[in-house]
């Protein structure tokens, strides 16, 4: 937003404040200033002059010698080659020593032997255009006209209103109210504690009834909450007055004609974009605000054709769209020199809708840039009245009596409770409640006791924190003293499941494993590498909508491919032995309308140092940490693991919580690994849910243990774990431990059999076991072995 400080003075007087001070304070209070420019600073010693005489140069066919009155005791002689001058003309004169834009300095000189003490200026030499000075010629001297006859000798910058200081603001998207002179005037008044005057527009109506000219209906009130309009008849299209042209020029807007300039002037002053239609181009006497039809054609003011769709909002007459709402008017209703009756539109449109339309059609305009940020629907009427007031002031036409105001989307005022103590505590400052109320009133909030009503143009203010920001930015951020952190705080802590995971991390690191972190996104080809069958349920994955590539196109259902990729990479780097682990997340689809089942899985893998039993020992360590008894059940059908060296990890009730074993040689070959690889997978939520109670302290045993060794002959297929399980489930309360001592195979025990030797440890907590008690317990165990497994002690 470019702000003319001359224009600002209409509302709040800060002329005594230097540019640097003004910019610094406005930045401090939240209206960030990018910089400022002093206009016409590069023009010096250029005045209004009158040509007293003009005669041809004796030694030149095109030069003329002028005697010019520049308001001094003696006229100044100037030689010029311009042909559009005449005696009595009022022109800009650069006197000797004058400076012009571009670093030009005027010095006395001779032209064909005749002295010249200055230069007559064109509009280009004053850095002006035909739009700024519509009566001037582009290729000759600027003729100012008789209206300037009383300004002889005065500084051209004062006469043409070129002097101004313009400040460029970077307005944040949440403050569209500051995209206007009035909005910044409100901020200026509050920042400098100066009075502000925003006059109410007064419109002189010329009679007639607007209902005879125009009716408006809104079909899509969700996209247009308010539409106001007035009609101006007997319009006279002509250039705007100098003061309006120069203000528009200072704000970076090109003057065009009085009607168009009025709409631009009001947009800059009130922040409300407006549009003017040529009434003669409207078919019928009704305007309809509606969604466009799919494929509807529209030609905009910039003479470009557009194909619209049903998400776009248009302003239409009985036959066609005459404007793209909030973006640009149509070429079919453009104001021309022949226009006699004008419809002024001032409406409020849905910001997101305008942004979508603008981006789709590649049409970003001053209007769309404002509308897309969300404008105040209460501002439309004031802007419309100001436009018609300017019509009266400029004599541009006659305002028909009456206003069209269709307002289906009136919004209730938003209120917030003022809590001074809470605000002070929140900000870390100490200001009185009266000061807070005073600041809020300066910012146009209204108060009824402790109830604050937010002005309609401040939709960004929603709660206490927003009120606090309003107060502190006027109070001054630089006044906030540094303080220590204070307040009632609760100590953060981990949940039990998080503590469990932290314990797993420490446990595995203590066993010499290094943690890895892999992507949850993998390639579907990874399932082939680990040998999953084509009909495996694990191949059903969540597909990524916008993957970076095929290698990250699905969400993994197993973490096995991820750890294998890292192990294989380390093997390729010639790392001889590697021990890795990851607490990975897997994603199992649960249905089209529900989120996937996300499971955390502990995945452990190593090669180069250890074997199957090393892996089992690691699993037992995890079992001990979780205080969960693991059973290991052979699994010879898992396609990813060696059929003879793979086991399911199960709980006592048979629930499977994981798998451990050696990776299948074919799978290892798929990863170009020629060494045995061992991996274990465990479901962490299941492990956590079945964890045992916290261990309680027990005294060291006071009484000695008694042990017995038993050797059993059993079939080769009988697992050692099954034998141990029967022993523990035999009901012997004195049984403390069972250890496998030896496995023997030989001709003495027959082919297909094996001999397994266990040592059982028996102990009583309150006395030393007698031989009879130990023998009775041993017999009970042996009976359970015979009854449940059909095996007896080896003879």
XYZ file of N, CA and C in Angstrom, residues 606-772:
501
model
N 21.184 -58.354 12.315
C 22.661 -58.331 12.381
C 23.227 -59.382 11.450
N 24.500 -59.243 11.159
C 25.263 -60.248 10.420
C 26.721 -60.107 10.836
N 27.493 -61.171 10.566
C 28.938 -61.122 10.774
C 29.402 -61.466 12.175
N 28.524 -61.448 13.152
C 28.934 -61.740 14.518
C 27.712 -62.254 15.280
N 27.562 -63.592 15.389
C 26.422 -64.161 16.070
C 25.705 -65.166 15.195
N 24.776 -65.882 15.806
C 24.024 -66.908 15.096
C 22.581 -66.891 15.588
N 21.868 -67.981 15.280
C 20.470 -68.069 15.659
C 20.290 -67.951 17.173
N 21.205 -68.585 17.907
C 21.076 -68.587 19.359
C 21.446 -67.228 19.956
N 22.312 -66.486 19.277
C 22.584 -65.106 19.712
C 21.325 -64.257 19.567
N 20.602 -64.495 18.470
C 19.358 -63.770 18.249
C 18.328 -64.145 19.313
N 18.249 -65.434 19.646
C 17.305 -65.871 20.672
C 17.663 -65.268 22.030
N 18.960 -65.173 22.299
C 19.379 -64.561 23.562
C 18.948 -63.098 23.625
N 19.039 -62.413 22.489
C 18.578 -61.021 22.451
C 17.084 -60.953 22.737
N 16.320 -61.883 22.134
C 14.869 -61.915 22.367
C 14.563 -62.211 23.834
N 15.332 -63.086 24.429
C 15.123 -63.396 25.836
C 15.417 -62.189 26.718
N 16.410 -61.382 26.305
C 16.708 -60.166 27.062
C 15.537 -59.195 26.993
N 14.933 -59.075 25.803
C 13.749 -58.235 25.666
C 12.613 -58.812 26.502
N 12.476 -60.120 26.503
C 11.451 -60.787 27.305
C 11.619 -60.465 28.779
N 12.858 -60.516 29.232
C 13.133 -60.210 30.633
C 12.821 -58.748 30.949
N 13.184 -57.847 30.014
C 12.912 -56.428 30.227
C 11.408 -56.175 30.342
N 10.634 -56.815 29.473
C 9.184 -56.598 29.467
C 8.469 -57.454 30.505
N 9.216 -58.359 31.142
C 8.633 -59.261 32.129
C 7.497 -60.081 31.505
N 7.811 -60.579 30.299
C 6.872 -61.394 29.531
C 7.561 -62.718 29.201
N 6.874 -63.827 29.411
C 7.414 -65.134 29.065
C 7.150 -65.427 27.597
N 8.236 -65.654 26.821
C 8.105 -65.955 25.402
C 8.098 -67.470 25.201
N 7.260 -67.912 24.272
C 7.329 -69.263 23.740
C 7.744 -69.149 22.285
N 8.585 -70.087 21.844
C 9.088 -70.051 20.478
C 8.542 -71.259 19.742
N 7.795 -70.981 18.661
C 7.147 -72.035 17.887
C 7.751 -72.042 16.492
N 8.227 -73.234 16.113
C 8.881 -73.344 14.793
C 7.930 -72.891 13.700
N 8.494 -72.149 12.729
C 7.730 -71.704 11.561
C 8.572 -71.991 10.325
N 8.191 -72.990 9.594
C 8.959 -73.383 8.404
C 8.328 -72.878 7.113
N 7.243 -72.093 7.240
C 6.529 -71.637 6.051
C 6.679 -70.150 5.775
N 7.369 -69.432 6.631
C 7.558 -68.007 6.402
C 8.509 -67.816 5.225
N 8.043 -67.199 4.123
C 8.870 -67.143 2.897
C 10.109 -66.260 3.035
N 10.153 -65.411 4.047
C 11.285 -64.502 4.187
C 12.412 -65.099 5.020
N 12.130 -66.199 5.731
C 13.097 -66.750 6.673
C 13.494 -68.176 6.280
N 14.645 -68.595 6.778
C 15.146 -69.957 6.570
C 14.142 -70.937 7.164
N 13.698 -71.936 6.417
C 12.641 -72.842 6.919
C 13.051 -73.651 8.152
N 14.334 -73.841 8.350
C 14.770 -74.614 9.519
C 15.287 -73.757 10.643
N 15.326 -72.444 10.461
C 15.875 -71.550 11.485
C 14.963 -70.323 11.654
N 13.711 -70.603 11.857
C 12.739 -69.523 12.027
C 11.721 -69.950 13.074
N 11.331 -69.022 13.923
C 10.344 -69.326 14.953
C 9.443 -68.125 15.168
N 8.176 -68.436 15.464
C 7.249 -67.385 15.873
C 7.432 -67.132 17.361
N 7.409 -65.863 17.734
C 7.502 -65.489 19.141
C 6.072 -65.328 19.648
N 5.708 -66.133 20.635
C 4.325 -66.147 21.109
C 4.268 -65.901 22.605
N 3.099 -65.439 23.039
C 2.836 -65.295 24.464
C 2.341 -66.621 25.018
N 2.149 -66.678 26.312
C 1.735 -67.923 26.959
C 0.391 -68.413 26.437
N -0.487 -67.469 26.014
C -1.802 -67.876 25.506
C -1.795 -68.195 24.023
N -0.604 -68.193 23.428
C -0.483 -68.529 22.017
C -0.532 -67.355 21.065
N -0.748 -66.123 21.578
C -0.797 -64.943 20.712
C 0.580 -64.670 20.113
N 0.619 -64.566 18.797
C 1.893 -64.295 18.120
C 2.203 -62.806 18.206
N 3.397 -62.471 18.678
C 3.789 -61.060 18.740
C 4.993 -60.761 17.865
N 5.557 -61.779 17.182
C 6.701 -61.499 16.341
C 7.277 -62.741 15.711
N 8.370 -62.546 15.009
C 9.082 -63.610 14.314
C 10.571 -63.392 14.499
N 11.338 -64.470 14.611
C 12.795 -64.373 14.681
C 13.413 -65.485 13.861
N 14.598 -65.257 13.347
C 15.283 -66.316 12.628
C 16.275 -65.798 11.612
N 16.829 -66.733 10.864
C 17.788 -66.390 9.819
C 17.035 -66.075 8.538
N 17.465 -65.016 7.859
C 16.838 -64.655 6.587
C 17.087 -65.744 5.559
N 16.063 -66.035 4.781
C 16.152 -67.065 3.749
C 17.312 -66.752 2.808
N 18.128 -67.747 2.465
C 19.273 -67.491 1.573
C 18.883 -66.817 0.264
N 17.705 -67.166 -0.269
C 17.265 -66.532 -1.519
C 16.994 -65.045 -1.313
N 16.375 -64.707 -0.176
C 16.113 -63.314 0.134
C 17.432 -62.564 0.329
N 18.371 -63.192 1.047
C 19.687 -62.560 1.245
C 20.364 -62.325 -0.093
N 20.204 -63.278 -1.024
C 20.801 -63.126 -2.348
C 20.151 -61.975 -3.108
N 18.837 -61.775 -2.889
C 18.151 -60.646 -3.537
C 18.771 -59.320 -3.119
N 19.325 -59.286 -1.904
C 19.973 -58.070 -1.415
C 21.493 -58.122 -1.604
N 21.960 -59.095 -2.411
C 23.384 -59.252 -2.736
C 24.225 -59.431 -1.477
N 23.701 -60.233 -0.540
C 24.425 -60.543 0.686
C 24.753 -62.034 0.689
N 26.022 -62.345 0.931
C 26.460 -63.750 0.916
C 26.852 -64.238 2.300
N 26.350 -63.558 3.342
C 26.598 -63.981 4.721
C 25.255 -64.216 5.391
N 25.216 -65.090 6.421
C 23.947 -65.299 7.139
C 23.468 -64.001 7.800
N 22.200 -63.724 7.656
C 21.593 -62.514 8.233
C 20.480 -62.953 9.183
N 20.449 -62.354 10.366
C 19.469 -62.732 11.376
C 18.624 -61.523 11.751
N 17.328 -61.749 11.795
C 16.391 -60.654 12.041
C 15.308 -61.118 13.006
N 14.875 -60.204 13.862
C 13.720 -60.456 14.737
C 12.760 -59.284 14.622
N 11.465 -59.587 14.627
C 10.424 -58.565 14.578
C 9.471 -58.782 15.754
N 9.153 -57.709 16.482
C 8.229 -57.823 17.617
C 7.241 -56.669 17.604
N 5.976 -56.990 17.861
C 4.909 -55.985 17.927
C 4.977 -55.288 19.282
N 5.358 -53.989 19.281
C 5.563 -53.277 20.551
C 4.269 -53.061 21.328
N 3.144 -52.653 20.691
C 1.914 -52.496 21.477
C 1.485 -53.784 22.184
N 1.625 -54.949 21.507
C 1.287 -56.213 22.155
C 2.247 -56.514 23.292
N 3.511 -56.244 23.057
C 4.520 -56.474 24.084
C 4.238 -55.605 25.311
N 3.895 -54.337 25.042
C 3.612 -53.412 26.144
C 2.333 -53.808 26.888
N 1.304 -54.197 26.139
C 0.020 -54.528 26.758
C 0.119 -55.767 27.645
N 1.057 -56.670 27.359
C 1.172 -57.925 28.117
C 2.369 -57.923 29.066
N 2.949 -56.754 29.281
C 4.108 -56.691 30.173
C 3.706 -57.101 31.587
N 4.655 -57.658 32.300
C 4.389 -58.097 33.658
C 4.412 -56.951 34.644
N 4.053 -57.268 35.873
C 4.033 -56.254 36.923
C 5.452 -55.818 37.264
N 5.529 -54.651 37.849
C 6.829 -54.156 38.280
C 7.426 -55.148 39.283
N 8.675 -55.485 39.119
C 9.277 -56.464 40.051
C 9.356 -55.896 41.461
N 9.083 -56.760 42.407
C 9.166 -56.386 43.809
C 10.445 -56.954 44.416
N 10.972 -56.220 45.344
C 12.227 -56.648 45.965
C 12.002 -57.902 46.809
N 12.886 -58.829 46.652
C 12.884 -60.033 47.479
C 14.262 -60.219 48.093
N 14.279 -60.698 49.333
C 15.551 -60.987 49.964
C 16.253 -62.115 49.227
N 17.539 -62.115 49.281
C 18.290 -63.237 48.734
C 17.892 -64.501 49.489
N 17.832 -65.643 48.760
C 17.390 -66.872 49.435
C 18.306 -67.239 50.618
N 17.663 -67.592 51.707
C 18.419 -67.965 52.896
C 18.734 -69.462 52.941
N 17.986 -70.233 52.127
C 18.132 -71.677 52.191
C 18.641 -72.201 50.860
N 19.440 -73.265 50.907
C 20.068 -73.778 49.677
C 19.048 -74.433 48.758
N 19.443 -74.489 47.465
C 18.610 -75.121 46.461
C 19.023 -76.582 46.314
N 18.123 -77.328 45.734
C 18.407 -78.731 45.425
C 18.165 -78.919 43.944
N 19.047 -79.653 43.286
C 18.909 -79.821 41.837
C 18.841 -81.289 41.465
N 18.207 -81.526 40.337
C 18.127 -82.871 39.773
C 18.387 -82.762 38.280
N 19.107 -83.743 37.727
C 19.355 -83.807 36.279
C 18.531 -84.939 35.708
N 17.826 -84.638 34.608
C 17.010 -85.642 33.938
C 17.378 -85.670 32.461
N 17.507 -86.888 31.949
C 17.721 -87.058 30.508
C 16.518 -87.795 29.952
N 15.998 -87.239 28.844
C 14.818 -87.824 28.211
C 15.155 -88.183 26.779
N 14.595 -89.296 26.314
C 14.687 -89.669 24.904
C 13.344 -89.309 24.278
N 13.443 -88.517 23.208
C 12.203 -88.063 22.547
C 12.430 -87.993 21.045
N 11.352 -87.826 20.355
C 11.444 -87.697 18.897
C 12.191 -86.417 18.535
N 12.888 -86.477 17.411
C 13.659 -85.325 16.945
C 12.762 -84.101 16.734
N 11.509 -84.319 16.398
C 10.589 -83.212 16.102
C 10.095 -82.486 17.348
N 10.252 -83.106 18.527
C 9.769 -82.473 19.750
C 10.696 -81.331 20.141
N 10.107 -80.147 20.315
C 10.918 -78.974 20.615
C 11.279 -78.922 22.093
N 12.493 -78.465 22.362
C 12.957 -78.328 23.732
C 12.061 -77.392 24.519
N 11.592 -76.344 23.859
C 10.725 -75.376 24.534
C 9.445 -76.003 25.030
N 8.914 -76.988 24.284
C 7.687 -77.658 24.710
C 7.929 -78.463 25.984
N 9.132 -79.064 26.090
C 9.468 -79.833 27.293
C 9.577 -78.901 28.495
N 10.256 -77.764 28.298
C 10.389 -76.803 29.390
C 9.018 -76.311 29.853
N 8.146 -76.057 28.898
C 6.822 -75.541 29.235
C 6.048 -76.531 30.099
N 6.124 -77.817 29.766
C 5.418 -78.833 30.558
C 5.962 -78.889 31.973
N 7.285 -78.763 32.101
C 7.883 -78.786 33.435
C 7.359 -77.638 34.298
N 7.307 -76.428 33.718
C 6.847 -75.273 34.483
C 5.349 -75.359 34.797
N 4.602 -76.057 33.913
C 3.159 -76.167 34.122
C 2.777 -77.420 34.914
N 3.772 -78.113 35.451
C 3.499 -79.360 36.186
C 2.865 -79.111 37.536
N 2.865 -77.882 38.015
C 2.245 -77.559 39.295
C 3.168 -77.681 40.485
N 4.462 -77.858 40.240
C 5.435 -77.965 41.321
C 5.807 -76.575 41.786
N 5.376 -76.204 42.988
C 5.627 -74.859 43.488
C 7.088 -74.642 43.847
N 7.807 -75.709 44.117
C 9.204 -75.588 44.519
C 10.132 -75.381 43.326
N 9.606 -75.542 42.080
C 10.438 -75.431 40.886
C 10.859 -73.977 40.687
N 12.157 -73.734 40.675
C 12.685 -72.376 40.535
C 13.227 -72.115 39.141
N 13.864 -73.130 38.531
C 14.487 -72.902 37.226
C 14.643 -74.218 36.500
N 14.665 -74.136 35.182
C 14.915 -75.281 34.308
C 15.975 -74.867 33.306
N 17.008 -75.674 33.184
C 18.083 -75.355 32.236
C 18.355 -76.565 31.358
N 18.508 -76.299 30.049
C 18.930 -77.346 29.123
C 20.444 -77.493 29.244
N 20.883 -78.736 29.476
C 22.319 -78.970 29.663
C 22.942 -79.561 28.409
N 22.220 -80.502 27.783
C 22.867 -81.219 26.679
C 21.812 -81.796 25.754
N 22.188 -81.946 24.478
C 21.399 -82.662 23.485
C 22.326 -83.685 22.844
N 21.870 -84.931 22.830
C 22.713 -85.999 22.278
C 21.946 -86.753 21.221
N 22.626 -87.054 20.139
C 22.090 -87.881 19.079
C 23.093 -88.981 18.778
N 22.619 -90.210 18.642
C 23.518 -91.325 18.373
C 22.763 -92.613 18.143
N 23.529 -93.655 17.748
C 22.905 -94.939 17.411
C 22.282 -95.586 18.638
N 22.825 -95.237 19.835
C 22.301 -95.852 21.037
C 20.839 -95.520 21.299
N 20.419 -94.360 20.830
C 19.037 -93.947 21.124
C 18.124 -94.071 19.904
N 18.676 -94.542 18.817
C 17.842 -94.807 17.657
C 17.747 -93.623 16.707
N 17.544 -93.971 15.437
C 17.424 -92.945 14.404
C 16.118 -92.167 14.568
N 16.184 -90.848 14.377
C 14.995 -90.012 14.492
C 14.703 -89.591 15.911
N 15.579 -89.950 16.840
C 15.403 -89.571 18.233
C 16.555 -88.691 18.692
N 16.381 -88.110 19.852
C 17.435 -87.323 20.488
C 17.291 -87.459 21.989
N 18.411 -87.242 22.643
C 18.402 -87.274 24.101
C 18.653 -85.860 24.600
N 17.754 -85.367 25.435
C 17.891 -84.016 25.975
C 18.032 -84.110 27.483
N 18.991 -83.379 28.027
C 19.264 -83.417 29.466
C 18.954 -82.057 30.064
N 18.124 -82.027 31.107
C 17.742 -80.796 31.790
C 18.195 -80.854 33.243
N 18.466 -79.727 33.772
C 18.709 -79.596 35.206
C 17.605 -78.740 35.786
N 16.909 -79.321 36.777
C 15.862 -78.562 37.444
C 16.382 -78.118 38.799
N 16.014 -76.903 39.154
C 16.443 -76.337 40.427
C 15.211 -76.193 41.306
N 15.261 -76.763 42.522
C 14.163 -76.728 43.474
C 14.596 -75.953 44.705
N 13.697 -75.156 45.262
C 14.045 -74.402 46.459
C 12.769 -74.047 47.213
N 12.857 -74.067 48.511
C 11.790 -73.603 49.391
C 12.251 -72.336 50.062
N 11.345 -71.382 50.233
C 11.739 -70.093 50.768
C 11.879 -70.061 52.271
N 11.329 -71.050 52.963
C 11.317 -70.956 54.420
C 12.058 -72.076 55.134
N 12.629 -73.019 54.349
C 13.391 -74.098 55.004
C 14.256 -74.789 53.952
N 15.139 -75.642 54.480
C 15.970 -76.439 53.588
C 15.189 -77.670 53.175
N 15.174 -77.917 51.861
C 14.413 -79.057 51.346
C 14.984 -80.363 51.876
N 14.078 -81.270 52.177
C 14.502 -82.625 52.521
C 14.579 -83.447 51.248
N 15.265 -84.605 51.353
C 15.391 -85.481 50.190
C 14.008 -85.947 49.749
N 13.148 -86.202 50.714
C 11.812 -86.678 50.374
C 11.022 -85.625 49.595
